Amino acid sequence: MVRIIFYFFWKLRGFLSQYSPFVTDSLTERRAIELNAADMADVVTRCFEGYIMPFRLDAPTFERRFRPEGLDSQASILLFDGDAPTGVCLIARQGWTSRVAAMAIAPDFRSQGVGKRLMQRVIQEAKDRKDRRLVLEVIEQNPPAIGLYESVGFAKTRRLVGYRRGAQSGSPFDLREMDPADVVRLQSVECSTDLPWDFRPETLTLKTNTVGISLVDQAYALITETPERVVLWSVFARRDHRRAGLGRTIVEAIAGRSPGASLMTPVALPDDHFPEFFAALGFEHHPISQFEMELKF
């Protein structure tokens, strides 16, 4: 009888751990919807301690960083050991696609299988929602993370890079500011739709603090600017005005608009996305690169 009871509880333990990955240890699970932005910023910051590119977030930065990406607070999982944050997986969603917007395990709980079980939980929930695929970006210089994602079924789809250029005087040219949403609408018509998550119209439309720029209503840019740097989110010309140097002109005009600022792109551009264009403008590759990875259901 004792053997039968032991066997029953052993099977029950295995069954529960399949559907609640953290039932066998001291970790408890919460959802992002239960926390405010300041608490979420603290959890993400603490879980990313010691990573290649750690997050250092406060509440406003958390909101600016993740809300435009389509953060699903109900699907985003947080792990705690008592009151101490031990793991986080933020999930963004657009249509039938989910994305791991951020995933990290706190230092004291790394290399213990927690990350793999957390990802297995995320994958199962995406299937339960009937999503068609789950995507993420992972730093190329982080082999353990790449190995983790490959171990649960993700495959690399493309390499993502960033570009940067130090402050230069640029060229004076009249630029017109316009509604950022109008720039995004034009991009959706004039440019490829096969873009990484950060550059999709669905994401760019929701970004705050962006400025829309027009060059003689033929070339356009979407930027974020501070006195120190200008981030180029989008640069394009209308199809019937391409190969006329307008892309180069608008970038140099933006540099002239902010003469003391460096120029950069996010580290999220496909590595075949006009590298000659950036090289001709004096940009260098960012030292960090990423892989876009995908798991199809």
One Martini backbone bead per residue (centre of mass of N, CA, C, O) as a GRO file, in nm:
protein
  297
    1MET     BB    1   0.058   0.063  -0.022
    2VAL     BB    2   0.296   0.258   0.002
    3ARG     BB    3   0.386   0.219  -0.290
    4ILE     BB    4   0.127   0.324  -0.422
    5ILE     BB    5   0.126   0.607  -0.296
    6PHE     BB    6   0.402   0.693  -0.401
    7TYR     BB    7   0.334   0.659  -0.701
    8PHE     BB    8   0.103   0.861  -0.712
    9PHE     BB    9   0.270   1.114  -0.623
   10TRP     BB   10   0.480   1.094  -0.846
   11LYS     BB   11   0.280   1.133  -1.084
   12LEU     BB   12   0.154   1.398  -0.984
   13ARG     BB   13   0.412   1.564  -0.989
   14GLY     BB   14   0.461   1.535  -1.294
   15PHE     BB   15   0.195   1.654  -1.391
   16LEU     BB   16   0.220   1.936  -1.255
   17SER     BB   17   0.500   2.017  -1.380
   18GLN     BB   18   0.390   2.040  -1.673
   19TYR     BB   19   0.175   2.289  -1.592
   20SER     BB   20   0.368   2.375  -1.325
   21PRO     BB   21   0.702   2.429  -1.326
   22PHE     BB   22   0.720   2.550  -0.997
   23VAL     BB   23   0.608   2.328  -0.784
   24THR     BB   24   0.908   2.198  -0.689
   25ASP     BB   25   0.965   2.482  -0.573
   26SER     BB   26   0.995   2.812  -0.427
   27LEU     BB   27   0.848   2.930  -0.660
   28THR     BB   28   0.656   3.203  -0.771
   29GLU     BB   29   0.369   3.318  -0.960
   30ARG     BB   30   0.321   3.600  -1.176
   31ARG     BB   31   0.166   3.885  -1.319
   32ALA     BB   32   0.202   4.191  -1.463
   33ILE     BB   33  -0.092   4.294  -1.390
   34GLU     BB   34  -0.019   4.304  -1.066
   35LEU     BB   35   0.175   4.538  -1.148
   36ASN     BB   36   0.345   4.812  -1.159
   37ALA     BB   37   0.578   4.990  -1.329
   38ALA     BB   38   0.787   5.013  -1.100
   39ASP     BB   39   0.796   4.709  -1.029
   40MET     BB   40   0.870   4.608  -1.310
   41ALA     BB   41   1.137   4.760  -1.335
   42ASP     BB   42   1.270   4.617  -1.094
   43VAL     BB   43   1.254   4.326  -1.194
   44VAL     BB   44   1.410   4.358  -1.457
   45THR     BB   45   1.670   4.478  -1.342
   46ARG     BB   46   1.739   4.237  -1.145
   47CYS     BB   47   1.738   4.003  -1.363
   48PHE     BB   48   1.971   4.164  -1.550
   49GLU     BB   49   2.203   4.112  -1.383
   50GLY     BB   50   2.508   4.068  -1.563
   51TYR     BB   51   2.448   4.124  -1.838
   52ILE     BB   52   2.552   4.238  -2.132
   53MET     BB   53   2.259   4.413  -2.138
   54PRO     BB   54   2.148   4.585  -1.902
   55PHE     BB   55   1.882   4.689  -1.725
   56ARG     BB   56   1.773   5.042  -1.645
   57LEU     BB   57   1.477   5.101  -1.476
   58ASP     BB   58   1.189   5.289  -1.485
   59ALA     BB   59   0.869   5.355  -1.526
   60PRO     BB   60   0.883   5.531  -1.786
   61THR     BB   61   1.081   5.346  -1.939
   62PHE     BB   62   0.909   5.096  -1.941
   63GLU     BB   63   0.675   5.214  -2.102
   64ARG     BB   64   0.839   5.306  -2.355
   65ARG     BB   65   0.963   5.021  -2.419
   66PHE     BB   66   0.691   4.810  -2.409
   67ARG     BB   67   0.413   4.917  -2.507
   68PRO     BB   68   0.466   4.945  -2.822
   69GLU     BB   69   0.511   4.616  -2.847
   70GLY     BB   70   0.255   4.472  -2.706
   71LEU     BB   71   0.206   4.422  -2.415
   72ASP     BB   72   0.116   4.130  -2.218
   73SER     BB   73   0.028   4.119  -1.889
   74GLN     BB   74  -0.103   3.830  -1.872
   75ALA     BB   75   0.141   3.666  -2.022
   76SER     BB   76   0.339   3.779  -1.821
   77ILE     BB   77   0.611   3.644  -1.633
   78LEU     BB   78   0.674   3.605  -1.277
   79LEU     BB   79   0.938   3.538  -1.043
   80PHE     BB   80   0.954   3.417  -0.694
   81ASP     BB   81   1.144   3.442  -0.380
   82GLY     BB   82   0.921   3.548  -0.229
   83ASP     BB   83   1.019   3.889  -0.277
   84ALA     BB   84   1.224   3.789  -0.488
   85PRO     BB   85   1.335   3.828  -0.789
   86THR     BB   86   1.401   3.552  -1.047
   87GLY     BB   87   1.197   3.609  -1.299
   88VAL     BB   88   1.141   3.692  -1.659
   89CYS     BB   89   0.857   3.714  -1.907
   90LEU     BB   90   0.793   3.911  -2.175
   91ILE     BB   91   0.489   3.963  -2.363
   92ALA     BB   92   0.418   4.008  -2.700
   93ARG     BB   93   0.141   4.115  -2.927
   94GLN     BB   94   0.051   4.030  -3.284
   95GLY     BB   95  -0.188   3.865  -3.339
   96TRP     BB   96  -0.045   3.542  -3.413
   97THR     BB   97   0.200   3.685  -3.263
   98SER     BB   98   0.464   3.621  -3.045
   99ARG     BB   99   0.690   3.784  -2.799
  100VAL     BB  100   1.002   3.800  -2.655
  101ALA     BB  101   1.087   4.096  -2.497
  102ALA     BB  102   1.183   3.956  -2.215
  103MET     BB  103   1.454   3.753  -2.063
  104ALA     BB  104   1.524   3.655  -1.714
  105ILE     BB  105   1.763   3.555  -1.461
  106ALA     BB  106   1.864   3.561  -1.166
  107PRO     BB  107   2.173   3.495  -1.054
  108ASP     BB  108   2.094   3.267  -0.824
  109PHE     BB  109   1.914   3.098  -1.076
  110ARG     BB  110   2.121   3.012  -1.258
  111SER     BB  111   2.181   2.704  -1.394
  112GLN     BB  112   1.877   2.539  -1.298
  113GLY     BB  113   1.631   2.537  -1.527
  114VAL     BB  114   1.437   2.783  -1.516
  115GLY     BB  115   1.442   2.897  -1.806
  116LYS     BB  116   1.330   2.645  -1.948
  117ARG     BB  117   1.061   2.625  -1.794
  118LEU     BB  118   0.962   2.904  -1.869
  119MET     BB  119   0.958   2.857  -2.179
  120GLN     BB  120   0.765   2.617  -2.176
  121ARG     BB  121   0.531   2.779  -2.066
  122VAL     BB  122   0.514   2.992  -2.292
  123ILE     BB  123   0.465   2.795  -2.524
  124GLN     BB  124   0.204   2.665  -2.421
  125GLU     BB  125   0.040   2.930  -2.409
  126ALA     BB  126   0.060   2.996  -2.710
  127LYS     BB  127  -0.090   2.744  -2.801
  128ASP     BB  128  -0.352   2.797  -2.638
  129ARG     BB  129  -0.399   3.072  -2.810
  130LYS     BB  130  -0.332   3.003  -3.118
  131ASP     BB  131  -0.069   3.062  -3.212
  132ARG     BB  132   0.167   3.052  -3.485
  133ARG     BB  133   0.403   3.222  -3.333
  134LEU     BB  134   0.740   3.259  -3.188
  135VAL     BB  135   0.946   3.535  -3.097
  136LEU     BB  136   1.298   3.657  -3.099
  137GLU     BB  137   1.582   3.815  -2.942
  138VAL     BB  138   1.942   3.750  -2.950
  139ILE     BB  139   2.248   3.771  -2.848
  140GLU     BB  140   2.524   3.661  -3.013
  141GLN     BB  141   2.722   3.696  -2.743
  142ASN     BB  142   2.505   3.458  -2.611
  143PRO     BB  143   2.522   3.129  -2.610
  144PRO     BB  144   2.340   3.027  -2.375
  145ALA     BB  145   2.077   3.152  -2.484
  146ILE     BB  146   2.075   3.013  -2.755
  147GLY     BB  147   2.070   2.725  -2.639
  148LEU     BB  148   1.804   2.748  -2.493
  149TYR     BB  149   1.620   2.809  -2.741
  150GLU     BB  150   1.700   2.557  -2.903
  151SER     BB  151   1.603   2.344  -2.681
  152VAL     BB  152   1.282   2.455  -2.741
  153GLY     BB  153   1.281   2.509  -3.088
  154PHE     BB  154   1.443   2.731  -3.192
  155ALA     BB  155   1.523   2.934  -3.486
  156LYS     BB  156   1.714   3.086  -3.700
  157THR     BB  157   1.653   3.364  -3.938
  158ARG     BB  158   1.835   3.627  -3.850
  159ARG     BB  159   2.051   3.899  -3.863
  160LEU     BB  160   2.119   4.168  -3.630
  161VAL     BB  161   2.187   4.520  -3.655
  162GLY     BB  162   2.393   4.814  -3.598
  163TYR     BB  163   2.435   5.177  -3.615
  164ARG     BB  164   2.707   5.432  -3.599
  165ARG     BB  165   2.770   5.794  -3.540
  166GLY     BB  166   2.931   6.054  -3.493
  167ALA     BB  167   2.950   6.372  -3.454
  168GLN     BB  168   2.827   6.597  -3.706
  169SER     BB  169   2.742   6.864  -3.904
  170GLY     BB  170   2.637   6.829  -4.175
  171SER     BB  171   2.352   6.940  -4.373
  172PRO     BB  172   2.182   7.190  -4.495
  173PHE     BB  173   1.817   7.149  -4.475
  174ASP     BB  174   1.493   7.152  -4.537
  175LEU     BB  175   1.269   7.056  -4.282
  176ARG     BB  176   0.969   6.871  -4.207
  177GLU     BB  177   0.741   6.840  -3.977
  178MET     BB  178   0.549   6.545  -3.877
  179ASP     BB  179   0.341   6.309  -3.828
  180PRO     BB  180   0.438   6.004  -3.728
  181ALA     BB  181   0.190   5.844  -3.835
  182ASP     BB  182   0.233   5.930  -4.134
  183VAL     BB  183   0.505   5.795  -4.172
  184VAL     BB  184   0.408   5.507  -4.112
  185ARG     BB  185   0.201   5.489  -4.338
  186LEU     BB  186   0.404   5.527  -4.567
  187GLN     BB  187   0.582   5.286  -4.500
  188SER     BB  188   0.359   5.065  -4.544
  189VAL     BB  189   0.357   5.133  -4.858
  190GLU     BB  190   0.683   5.172  -4.945
  191CYS     BB  191   0.761   4.914  -4.774
  192SER     BB  192   0.853   4.654  -4.628
  193THR     BB  193   0.694   4.395  -4.416
  194ASP     BB  194   0.975   4.236  -4.348
  195LEU     BB  195   1.005   4.316  -4.025
  196PRO     BB  196   1.103   4.373  -3.741
  197TRP     BB  197   0.936   4.453  -3.460
  198ASP     BB  198   1.057   4.749  -3.417
  199PHE     BB  199   0.966   4.828  -3.744
  200ARG     BB  200   0.683   4.808  -3.724
  201PRO     BB  201   0.401   4.985  -3.755
  202GLU     BB  202   0.266   4.882  -3.490
  203THR     BB  203   0.506   4.996  -3.318
  204LEU     BB  204   0.571   5.289  -3.419
  205THR     BB  205   0.293   5.423  -3.358
  206LEU     BB  206   0.344   5.389  -3.024
  207LYS     BB  207   0.566   5.571  -3.007
  208THR     BB  208   0.740   5.793  -2.816
  209ASN     BB  209   0.916   6.084  -2.894
  210THR     BB  210   0.869   6.123  -3.189
  211VAL     BB  211   0.983   6.232  -3.521
  212GLY     BB  212   0.870   6.368  -3.810
  213ILE     BB  213   1.020   6.360  -4.145
  214SER     BB  214   1.054   6.587  -4.430
  215LEU     BB  215   1.169   6.575  -4.780
  216VAL     BB  216   0.996   6.721  -5.016
  217ASP     BB  217   0.790   6.480  -5.019
  218GLN     BB  218   1.013   6.212  -5.071
  219ALA     BB  219   1.137   6.194  -4.783
  220TYR     BB  220   1.180   5.994  -4.472
  221ALA     BB  221   1.155   6.016  -4.102
  222LEU     BB  222   1.215   5.846  -3.785
  223ILE     BB  223   1.275   6.001  -3.464
  224THR     BB  224   1.501   6.027  -3.183
  225GLU     BB  225   1.582   6.315  -2.972
  226THR     BB  226   1.883   6.440  -2.837
  227PRO     BB  227   2.166   6.613  -2.763
  228GLU     BB  228   2.343   6.333  -2.799
  229ARG     BB  229   2.111   6.176  -2.978
  230VAL     BB  230   2.004   5.994  -3.279
  231VAL     BB  231   1.732   5.793  -3.366
  232LEU     BB  232   1.684   5.566  -3.634
  233TRP     BB  233   1.382   5.414  -3.739
  234SER     BB  234   1.337   5.572  -4.023
  235VAL     BB  235   1.434   5.544  -4.381
  236PHE     BB  236   1.279   5.691  -4.677
  237ALA     BB  237   1.160   5.662  -5.011
  238ARG     BB  238   0.993   5.697  -5.263
  239ARG     BB  239   0.978   5.496  -5.529
  240ASP     BB  240   0.987   5.748  -5.750
  241HIS     BB  241   1.272   5.862  -5.568
  242ARG     BB  242   1.488   5.666  -5.613
  243ARG     BB  243   1.825   5.694  -5.668
  244ALA     BB  244   1.874   6.030  -5.568
  245GLY     BB  245   1.996   6.076  -5.262
  246LEU     BB  246   1.775   6.119  -5.030
  247GLY     BB  247   1.873   5.952  -4.795
  248ARG     BB  248   2.137   6.103  -4.750
  249THR     BB  249   2.018   6.388  -4.721
  250ILE     BB  250   1.837   6.339  -4.468
  251VAL     BB  251   2.062   6.249  -4.277
  252GLU     BB  252   2.236   6.507  -4.299
  253ALA     BB  253   2.006   6.695  -4.205
  254ILE     BB  254   1.978   6.573  -3.925
  255ALA     BB  255   2.267   6.637  -3.840
  256GLY     BB  256   2.226   6.949  -3.877
  257ARG     BB  257   1.996   6.970  -3.660
  258SER     BB  258   2.219   6.787  -3.466
  259PRO     BB  259   2.546   6.863  -3.430
  260GLY     BB  260   2.603   6.718  -3.125
  261ALA     BB  261   2.499   6.444  -3.241
  262SER     BB  262   2.460   6.126  -3.264
  263LEU     BB  263   2.414   5.840  -3.471
  264MET     BB  264   2.149   5.580  -3.474
  265THR     BB  265   2.056   5.245  -3.450
  266PRO     BB  266   1.908   4.986  -3.382
  267VAL     BB  267   1.971   4.643  -3.287
  268ALA     BB  268   1.744   4.542  -3.565
  269LEU     BB  269   1.880   4.502  -3.838
  270PRO     BB  270   1.916   4.356  -4.109
  271ASP     BB  271   2.227   4.273  -4.253
  272ASP     BB  272   2.085   4.333  -4.560
  273HIS     BB  273   2.008   4.643  -4.480
  274PHE     BB  274   2.187   4.861  -4.635
  275PRO     BB  275   2.510   4.871  -4.576
  276GLU     BB  276   2.614   5.073  -4.793
  277PHE     BB  277   2.465   5.320  -4.695
  278PHE     BB  278   2.603   5.343  -4.416
  279ALA     BB  279   2.896   5.344  -4.511
  280ALA     BB  280   2.875   5.606  -4.689
  281LEU     BB  281   2.795   5.775  -4.407
  282GLY     BB  282   3.001   5.660  -4.169
  283PHE     BB  283   2.912   5.405  -4.048
  284GLU     BB  284   2.911   5.173  -3.780
  285HIS     BB  285   2.919   4.895  -3.619
  286HIS     BB  286   2.786   4.749  -3.373
  287PRO     BB  287   2.920   4.526  -3.141
  288ILE     BB  288   2.632   4.437  -3.126
  289SER     BB  289   2.431   4.146  -3.190
  290GLN     BB  290   2.162   3.953  -3.350
  291PHE     BB  291   1.906   3.707  -3.326
  292GLU     BB  292   1.649   3.585  -3.498
  293MET     BB  293   1.376   3.391  -3.366
  294GLU     BB  294   1.176   3.082  -3.424
  295LEU     BB  295   0.841   2.941  -3.348
  296LYS     BB  296   0.637   2.706  -3.487
  297PHE     BB  297   0.282   2.569  -3.487
   0.00000   0.00000   0.00000
